[in-house]
PDB file of C-alpha atoms in Angstrom:
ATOM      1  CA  UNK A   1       0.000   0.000   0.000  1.00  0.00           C
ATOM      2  CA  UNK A   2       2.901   2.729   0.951  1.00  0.00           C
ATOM      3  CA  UNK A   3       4.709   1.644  -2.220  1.00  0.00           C
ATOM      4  CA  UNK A   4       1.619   2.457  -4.203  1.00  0.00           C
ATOM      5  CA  UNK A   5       0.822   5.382  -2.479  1.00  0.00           C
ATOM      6  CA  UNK A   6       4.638   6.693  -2.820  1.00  0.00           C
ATOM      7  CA  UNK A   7       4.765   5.524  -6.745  1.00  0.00           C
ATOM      8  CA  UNK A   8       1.641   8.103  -6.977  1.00  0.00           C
ATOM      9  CA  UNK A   9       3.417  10.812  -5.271  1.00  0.00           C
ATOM     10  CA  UNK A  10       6.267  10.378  -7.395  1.00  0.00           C
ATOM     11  CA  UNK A  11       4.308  10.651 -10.506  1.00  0.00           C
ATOM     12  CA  UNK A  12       2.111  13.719  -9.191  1.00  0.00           C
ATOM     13  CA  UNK A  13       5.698  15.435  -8.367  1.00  0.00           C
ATOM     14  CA  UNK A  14       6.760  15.109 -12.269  1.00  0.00           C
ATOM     15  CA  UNK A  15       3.501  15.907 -13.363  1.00  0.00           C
ATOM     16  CA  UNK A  16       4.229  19.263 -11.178  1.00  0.00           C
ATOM     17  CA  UNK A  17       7.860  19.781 -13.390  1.00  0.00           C
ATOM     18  CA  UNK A  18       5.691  19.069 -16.276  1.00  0.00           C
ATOM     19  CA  UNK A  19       2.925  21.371 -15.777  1.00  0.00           C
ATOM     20  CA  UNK A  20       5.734  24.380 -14.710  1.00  0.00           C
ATOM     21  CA  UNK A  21       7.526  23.547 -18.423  1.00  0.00           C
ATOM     22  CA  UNK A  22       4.450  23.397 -19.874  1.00  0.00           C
ATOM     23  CA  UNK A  23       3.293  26.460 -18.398  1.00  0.00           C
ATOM     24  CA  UNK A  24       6.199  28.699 -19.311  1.00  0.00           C
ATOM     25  CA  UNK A  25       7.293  31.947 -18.125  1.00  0.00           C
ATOM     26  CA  UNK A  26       6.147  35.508 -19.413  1.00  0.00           C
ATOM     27  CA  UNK A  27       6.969  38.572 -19.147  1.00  0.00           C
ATOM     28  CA  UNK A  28       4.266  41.615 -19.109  1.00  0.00           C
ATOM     29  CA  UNK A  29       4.218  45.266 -20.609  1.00  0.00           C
ATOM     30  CA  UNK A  30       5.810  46.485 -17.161  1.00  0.00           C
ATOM     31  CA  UNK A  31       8.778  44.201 -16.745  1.00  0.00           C
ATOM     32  CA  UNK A  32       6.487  41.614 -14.096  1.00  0.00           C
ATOM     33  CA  UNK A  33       8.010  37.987 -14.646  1.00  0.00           C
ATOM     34  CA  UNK A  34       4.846  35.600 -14.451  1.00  0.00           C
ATOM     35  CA  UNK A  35       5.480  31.984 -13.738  1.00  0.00           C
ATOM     36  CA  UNK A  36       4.125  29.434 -11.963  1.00  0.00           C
ATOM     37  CA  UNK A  37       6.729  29.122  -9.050  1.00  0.00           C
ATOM     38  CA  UNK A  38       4.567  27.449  -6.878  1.00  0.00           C
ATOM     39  CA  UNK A  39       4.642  23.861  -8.856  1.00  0.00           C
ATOM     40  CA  UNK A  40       8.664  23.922  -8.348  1.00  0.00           C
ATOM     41  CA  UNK A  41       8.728  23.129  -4.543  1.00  0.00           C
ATOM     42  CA  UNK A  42       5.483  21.173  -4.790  1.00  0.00           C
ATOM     43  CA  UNK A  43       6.967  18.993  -7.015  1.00  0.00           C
ATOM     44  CA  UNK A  44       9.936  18.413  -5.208  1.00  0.00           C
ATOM     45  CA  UNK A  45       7.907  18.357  -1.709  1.00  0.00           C
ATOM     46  CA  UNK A  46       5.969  14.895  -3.731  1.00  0.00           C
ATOM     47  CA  UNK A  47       9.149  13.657  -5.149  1.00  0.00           C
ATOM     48  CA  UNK A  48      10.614  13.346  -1.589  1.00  0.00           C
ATOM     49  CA  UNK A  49       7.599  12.188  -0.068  1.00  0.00           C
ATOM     50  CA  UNK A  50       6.791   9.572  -2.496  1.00  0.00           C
ATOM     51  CA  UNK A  51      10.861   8.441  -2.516  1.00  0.00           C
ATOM     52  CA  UNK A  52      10.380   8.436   1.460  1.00  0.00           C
ATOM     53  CA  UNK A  53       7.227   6.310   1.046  1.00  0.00           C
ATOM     54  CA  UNK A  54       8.850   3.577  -1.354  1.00  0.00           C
ATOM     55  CA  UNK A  55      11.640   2.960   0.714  1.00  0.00           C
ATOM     56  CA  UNK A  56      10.227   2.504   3.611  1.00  0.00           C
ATOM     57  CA  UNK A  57       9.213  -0.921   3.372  1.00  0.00           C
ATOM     58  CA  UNK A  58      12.424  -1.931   1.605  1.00  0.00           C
ATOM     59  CA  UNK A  59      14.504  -0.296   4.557  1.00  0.00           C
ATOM     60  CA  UNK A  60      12.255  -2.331   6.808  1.00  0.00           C
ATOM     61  CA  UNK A  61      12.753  -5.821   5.063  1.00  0.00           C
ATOM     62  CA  UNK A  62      16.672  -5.166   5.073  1.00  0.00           C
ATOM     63  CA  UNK A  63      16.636  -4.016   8.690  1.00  0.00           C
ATOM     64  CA  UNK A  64      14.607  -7.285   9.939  1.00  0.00           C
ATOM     65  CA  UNK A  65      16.956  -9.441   7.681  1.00  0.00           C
ATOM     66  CA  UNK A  66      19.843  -8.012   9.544  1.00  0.00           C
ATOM     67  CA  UNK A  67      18.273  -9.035  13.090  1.00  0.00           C
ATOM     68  CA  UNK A  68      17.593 -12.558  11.777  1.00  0.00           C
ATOM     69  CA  UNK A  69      20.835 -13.245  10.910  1.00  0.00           C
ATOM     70  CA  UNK A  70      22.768 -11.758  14.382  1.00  0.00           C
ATOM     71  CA  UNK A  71      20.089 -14.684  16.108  1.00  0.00           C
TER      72      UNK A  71
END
């Protein structure tokens, strides 16, 4: 379930990157740069979440493995 969950979060954080390239920047008639500079933290805020998520249950298989084999 947390692998699942993280794999979404992943993909939601590059669909954030996407959506920013996608997007673009622009300037207007009075020199105001308009992006969407939001998406760039968000998306890195998921990435690490979902990364976080994923290897949680493969840090918790390797840990137990470890205690089995110091019995």
């Amino acid at each position: 379930m947390t692998t699942t969950l993280g794999a979404l979060l992943i993909l939601a954080g590059l669909g954030c990157f996407v959506a920013f390239n996608l997007a673009g920047t622009t300037v207007d008639a009075e020199g105001f740069l308009h992006e969407p500079f939001a998406l760039l933290p968000l998306g890195y805020l998921l990435l690490f979440s979902g990364m976080v998520l994923s290897l949680r249950p493969l840090l918790r298989r390797v840990l137990a493995k470890g205690e089995e084999n110091r019995l």
